[in-house]
């Protein structure tokens, strides 16, 4: 069915509110509902489907419904792809983190004295303050500070070298 510009405008004005309400109830988003209805009218203007005038409203509503279903399927597929990407990134990050922790452990074992390792373990793993660490090891808090400062410098140097 060929439409003149005026007939098309009339068709649009008569049917847009019904089409929009149906689209909005399906996609629950005003912009997406407008886009779906716009797609249907664009298709009609370009394709000029063979539909009897008395059946046009049913055709428009069915076309709008189909356009909304297509949009919803696309959204669902997009969400699935985003979820898969997030999972892949999390696995990658956890693998990188694990590799970094292994490197850190190796640097600590290879480059720090037993006393340096004890000081770091108490301070960072056991969450002790400098004075608590000093008390446990029988050294001064300033000695704990020196062990930690020197150890961290060695760790940074060796990790940057790798």
PDB file of C-alpha atoms in Angstrom:
ATOM      1  CA  UNK A   1       0.000   0.000   0.000  1.00  0.00           C
ATOM      2  CA  UNK A   2       1.481   3.327  -1.037  1.00  0.00           C
ATOM      3  CA  UNK A   3       0.998   6.256   1.298  1.00  0.00           C
ATOM      4  CA  UNK A   4       1.182   9.891   0.439  1.00  0.00           C
ATOM      5  CA  UNK A   5       2.989  12.028   2.942  1.00  0.00           C
ATOM      6  CA  UNK A   6      -0.314  13.269   4.354  1.00  0.00           C
ATOM      7  CA  UNK A   7      -1.764   9.746   4.625  1.00  0.00           C
ATOM      8  CA  UNK A   8       1.391   8.600   6.364  1.00  0.00           C
ATOM      9  CA  UNK A   9       1.211  11.463   8.869  1.00  0.00           C
ATOM     10  CA  UNK A  10      -2.429  10.613   9.521  1.00  0.00           C
ATOM     11  CA  UNK A  11      -1.520   6.931  10.001  1.00  0.00           C
ATOM     12  CA  UNK A  12       1.228   7.968  12.408  1.00  0.00           C
ATOM     13  CA  UNK A  13      -0.954  10.309  14.477  1.00  0.00           C
ATOM     14  CA  UNK A  14      -3.789   7.778  14.724  1.00  0.00           C
ATOM     15  CA  UNK A  15      -1.645   4.802  15.724  1.00  0.00           C
ATOM     16  CA  UNK A  16       1.434   6.124  17.505  1.00  0.00           C
ATOM     17  CA  UNK A  17      -0.185   6.371  20.989  1.00  0.00           C
ATOM     18  CA  UNK A  18      -1.421   2.748  20.892  1.00  0.00           C
ATOM     19  CA  UNK A  19       1.872   1.464  19.530  1.00  0.00           C
ATOM     20  CA  UNK A  20       3.906   3.431  22.056  1.00  0.00           C
ATOM     21  CA  UNK A  21       1.834   2.199  25.039  1.00  0.00           C
ATOM     22  CA  UNK A  22       2.231  -1.398  23.938  1.00  0.00           C
ATOM     23  CA  UNK A  23       5.957  -0.967  23.297  1.00  0.00           C
ATOM     24  CA  UNK A  24       6.501   0.728  26.642  1.00  0.00           C
ATOM     25  CA  UNK A  25       4.644  -2.041  28.481  1.00  0.00           C
ATOM     26  CA  UNK A  26       6.980  -4.562  26.870  1.00  0.00           C
ATOM     27  CA  UNK A  27      10.385  -2.851  27.049  1.00  0.00           C
ATOM     28  CA  UNK A  28       9.730  -0.665  30.113  1.00  0.00           C
ATOM     29  CA  UNK A  29      11.892   2.146  28.801  1.00  0.00           C
ATOM     30  CA  UNK A  30      10.572   5.285  27.094  1.00  0.00           C
ATOM     31  CA  UNK A  31      13.481   5.717  24.679  1.00  0.00           C
ATOM     32  CA  UNK A  32      13.450   2.066  23.639  1.00  0.00           C
ATOM     33  CA  UNK A  33       9.672   2.181  23.161  1.00  0.00           C
ATOM     34  CA  UNK A  34       9.982   5.259  20.938  1.00  0.00           C
ATOM     35  CA  UNK A  35      12.769   3.584  18.958  1.00  0.00           C
ATOM     36  CA  UNK A  36      10.693   0.444  18.419  1.00  0.00           C
ATOM     37  CA  UNK A  37       7.728   2.428  17.100  1.00  0.00           C
ATOM     38  CA  UNK A  38      10.044   4.538  14.952  1.00  0.00           C
ATOM     39  CA  UNK A  39      11.537   1.359  13.447  1.00  0.00           C
ATOM     40  CA  UNK A  40       8.073   0.106  12.519  1.00  0.00           C
ATOM     41  CA  UNK A  41       7.115   3.358  10.808  1.00  0.00           C
ATOM     42  CA  UNK A  42      10.470   3.507   9.025  1.00  0.00           C
ATOM     43  CA  UNK A  43       9.888  -0.015   7.735  1.00  0.00           C
ATOM     44  CA  UNK A  44       6.410   0.927   6.532  1.00  0.00           C
ATOM     45  CA  UNK A  45       7.617   4.067   4.791  1.00  0.00           C
ATOM     46  CA  UNK A  46      10.459   2.230   3.030  1.00  0.00           C
ATOM     47  CA  UNK A  47       8.911  -1.180   2.493  1.00  0.00           C
ATOM     48  CA  UNK A  48       5.325  -0.218   1.848  1.00  0.00           C
ATOM     49  CA  UNK A  49       3.876  -3.572   2.965  1.00  0.00           C
ATOM     50  CA  UNK A  50       0.770  -4.919   1.280  1.00  0.00           C
ATOM     51  CA  UNK A  51      -1.812  -4.495   4.030  1.00  0.00           C
ATOM     52  CA  UNK A  52      -5.464  -3.655   3.618  1.00  0.00           C
ATOM     53  CA  UNK A  53      -6.447  -0.327   5.173  1.00  0.00           C
ATOM     54  CA  UNK A  54      -8.909  -2.005   7.540  1.00  0.00           C
ATOM     55  CA  UNK A  55      -6.121  -4.299   8.853  1.00  0.00           C
ATOM     56  CA  UNK A  56      -3.415  -1.667   9.265  1.00  0.00           C
ATOM     57  CA  UNK A  57      -3.848  -1.135  13.033  1.00  0.00           C
ATOM     58  CA  UNK A  58      -3.465  -4.865  13.723  1.00  0.00           C
ATOM     59  CA  UNK A  59      -0.454  -4.972  11.430  1.00  0.00           C
ATOM     60  CA  UNK A  60       1.160  -1.993  13.188  1.00  0.00           C
ATOM     61  CA  UNK A  61       0.600  -3.469  16.653  1.00  0.00           C
ATOM     62  CA  UNK A  62       1.954  -6.867  15.564  1.00  0.00           C
ATOM     63  CA  UNK A  63       4.992  -5.213  13.959  1.00  0.00           C
ATOM     64  CA  UNK A  64       5.576  -3.163  17.120  1.00  0.00           C
ATOM     65  CA  UNK A  65       5.317  -6.296  19.257  1.00  0.00           C
ATOM     66  CA  UNK A  66       7.825  -8.089  17.026  1.00  0.00           C
ATOM     67  CA  UNK A  67      10.207  -5.127  17.122  1.00  0.00           C
ATOM     68  CA  UNK A  68      10.015  -5.081  20.945  1.00  0.00           C
ATOM     69  CA  UNK A  69      10.636  -8.831  21.140  1.00  0.00           C
ATOM     70  CA  UNK A  70      13.680  -8.376  18.926  1.00  0.00           C
ATOM     71  CA  UNK A  71      14.924  -5.593  21.208  1.00  0.00           C
ATOM     72  CA  UNK A  72      14.386  -7.719  24.329  1.00  0.00           C
ATOM     73  CA  UNK A  73      16.257 -10.680  22.797  1.00  0.00           C
ATOM     74  CA  UNK A  74      19.105  -8.370  21.839  1.00  0.00           C
ATOM     75  CA  UNK A  75      19.234  -6.960  25.387  1.00  0.00           C
ATOM     76  CA  UNK A  76      19.280 -10.445  26.886  1.00  0.00           C
ATOM     77  CA  UNK A  77      22.077 -11.545  24.578  1.00  0.00           C
ATOM     78  CA  UNK A  78      24.004  -8.374  25.392  1.00  0.00           C
ATOM     79  CA  UNK A  79      23.632  -9.020  29.156  1.00  0.00           C
ATOM     80  CA  UNK A  80      24.830 -12.602  28.728  1.00  0.00           C
ATOM     81  CA  UNK A  81      27.862 -11.423  26.782  1.00  0.00           C
ATOM     82  CA  UNK A  82      28.643  -8.770  29.417  1.00  0.00           C
ATOM     83  CA  UNK A  83      28.336 -11.373  32.196  1.00  0.00           C
ATOM     84  CA  UNK A  84      30.683 -13.729  30.359  1.00  0.00           C
ATOM     85  CA  UNK A  85      33.163 -10.903  29.803  1.00  0.00           C
ATOM     86  CA  UNK A  86      33.055  -9.977  33.504  1.00  0.00           C
ATOM     87  CA  UNK A  87      33.664 -13.612  34.466  1.00  0.00           C
ATOM     88  CA  UNK A  88      36.569 -13.877  32.033  1.00  0.00           C
ATOM     89  CA  UNK A  89      38.082 -10.665  33.390  1.00  0.00           C
ATOM     90  CA  UNK A  90      37.683 -11.846  36.988  1.00  0.00           C
ATOM     91  CA  UNK A  91      39.418 -15.119  36.169  1.00  0.00           C
ATOM     92  CA  UNK A  92      42.190 -13.272  34.376  1.00  0.00           C
ATOM     93  CA  UNK A  93      42.642 -10.830  37.262  1.00  0.00           C
ATOM     94  CA  UNK A  94      42.665 -13.628  39.820  1.00  0.00           C
ATOM     95  CA  UNK A  95      45.284 -15.467  37.760  1.00  0.00           C
ATOM     96  CA  UNK A  96      47.407 -12.317  37.494  1.00  0.00           C
ATOM     97  CA  UNK A  97      46.991 -11.667  41.221  1.00  0.00           C
ATOM     98  CA  UNK A  98      48.010 -15.237  42.012  1.00  0.00           C
ATOM     99  CA  UNK A  99      51.068 -14.921  39.780  1.00  0.00           C
ATOM    100  CA  UNK A 100      52.057 -11.647  41.453  1.00  0.00           C
ATOM    101  CA  UNK A 101      51.644 -13.189  44.918  1.00  0.00           C
ATOM    102  CA  UNK A 102      53.869 -16.095  43.904  1.00  0.00           C
ATOM    103  CA  UNK A 103      56.508 -13.667  42.622  1.00  0.00           C
ATOM    104  CA  UNK A 104      56.267 -11.696  45.849  1.00  0.00           C
ATOM    105  CA  UNK A 105      56.679 -14.829  47.956  1.00  0.00           C
ATOM    106  CA  UNK A 106      59.701 -15.871  45.919  1.00  0.00           C
ATOM    107  CA  UNK A 107      61.324 -12.440  46.287  1.00  0.00           C
ATOM    108  CA  UNK A 108      60.718 -12.510  50.044  1.00  0.00           C
ATOM    109  CA  UNK A 109      62.209 -16.001  50.382  1.00  0.00           C
ATOM    110  CA  UNK A 110      65.236 -15.253  48.193  1.00  0.00           C
ATOM    111  CA  UNK A 111      66.153 -11.764  49.381  1.00  0.00           C
ATOM    112  CA  UNK A 112      65.128 -11.256  53.005  1.00  0.00           C
ATOM    113  CA  UNK A 113      66.667 -12.558  56.187  1.00  0.00           C
ATOM    114  CA  UNK A 114      64.677 -14.759  58.544  1.00  0.00           C
ATOM    115  CA  UNK A 115      64.338 -11.818  60.970  1.00  0.00           C
ATOM    116  CA  UNK A 116      63.026  -9.553  58.159  1.00  0.00           C
ATOM    117  CA  UNK A 117      60.464 -12.216  57.199  1.00  0.00           C
ATOM    118  CA  UNK A 118      59.333 -12.591  60.847  1.00  0.00           C
ATOM    119  CA  UNK A 119      58.890  -8.823  61.207  1.00  0.00           C
ATOM    120  CA  UNK A 120      56.851  -8.608  57.978  1.00  0.00           C
ATOM    121  CA  UNK A 121      54.742 -11.623  58.892  1.00  0.00           C
ATOM    122  CA  UNK A 122      53.831 -10.232  62.327  1.00  0.00           C
ATOM    123  CA  UNK A 123      53.190  -6.715  61.076  1.00  0.00           C
ATOM    124  CA  UNK A 124      51.278  -7.480  57.859  1.00  0.00           C
ATOM    125  CA  UNK A 125      49.796 -10.940  58.327  1.00  0.00           C
ATOM    126  CA  UNK A 126      49.094 -10.780  62.061  1.00  0.00           C
ATOM    127  CA  UNK A 127      48.211  -7.072  61.849  1.00  0.00           C
ATOM    128  CA  UNK A 128      50.470  -6.097  64.764  1.00  0.00           C
ATOM    129  CA  UNK A 129      51.694  -2.561  65.396  1.00  0.00           C
ATOM    130  CA  UNK A 130      55.405  -1.763  65.444  1.00  0.00           C
ATOM    131  CA  UNK A 131      55.450  -1.827  69.241  1.00  0.00           C
ATOM    132  CA  UNK A 132      53.541  -5.152  69.425  1.00  0.00           C
ATOM    133  CA  UNK A 133      55.909  -6.676  66.869  1.00  0.00           C
ATOM    134  CA  UNK A 134      58.892  -5.344  68.799  1.00  0.00           C
ATOM    135  CA  UNK A 135      57.591  -6.855  72.034  1.00  0.00           C
ATOM    136  CA  UNK A 136      57.069 -10.314  70.473  1.00  0.00           C
ATOM    137  CA  UNK A 137      60.532 -10.337  68.867  1.00  0.00           C
ATOM    138  CA  UNK A 138      62.358  -8.671  71.773  1.00  0.00           C
ATOM    139  CA  UNK A 139      63.635  -5.754  69.699  1.00  0.00           C
ATOM    140  CA  UNK A 140      62.867  -2.028  69.674  1.00  0.00           C
ATOM    141  CA  UNK A 141      60.067  -0.413  67.677  1.00  0.00           C
ATOM    142  CA  UNK A 142      62.668   1.577  65.725  1.00  0.00           C
ATOM    143  CA  UNK A 143      64.366  -1.726  64.790  1.00  0.00           C
ATOM    144  CA  UNK A 144      60.993  -3.003  63.521  1.00  0.00           C
ATOM    145  CA  UNK A 145      60.675   0.173  61.452  1.00  0.00           C
ATOM    146  CA  UNK A 146      64.170  -0.341  59.994  1.00  0.00           C
ATOM    147  CA  UNK A 147      63.437  -4.011  59.144  1.00  0.00           C
ATOM    148  CA  UNK A 148      60.193  -3.082  57.398  1.00  0.00           C
ATOM    149  CA  UNK A 149      61.667  -0.128  55.517  1.00  0.00           C
ATOM    150  CA  UNK A 150      64.699  -2.126  54.363  1.00  0.00           C
ATOM    151  CA  UNK A 151      62.564  -5.170  53.455  1.00  0.00           C
ATOM    152  CA  UNK A 152      60.084  -3.173  51.401  1.00  0.00           C
ATOM    153  CA  UNK A 153      62.918  -1.469  49.511  1.00  0.00           C
ATOM    154  CA  UNK A 154      64.448  -4.877  48.678  1.00  0.00           C
ATOM    155  CA  UNK A 155      61.072  -6.236  47.578  1.00  0.00           C
ATOM    156  CA  UNK A 156      60.374  -3.223  45.318  1.00  0.00           C
ATOM    157  CA  UNK A 157      63.840  -3.400  43.802  1.00  0.00           C
ATOM    158  CA  UNK A 158      63.552  -7.101  43.022  1.00  0.00           C
ATOM    159  CA  UNK A 159      59.969  -6.938  41.705  1.00  0.00           C
ATOM    160  CA  UNK A 160      60.861  -4.015  39.418  1.00  0.00           C
ATOM    161  CA  UNK A 161      63.844  -5.964  38.116  1.00  0.00           C
ATOM    162  CA  UNK A 162      61.593  -8.849  36.962  1.00  0.00           C
TER     163      UNK A 162
END
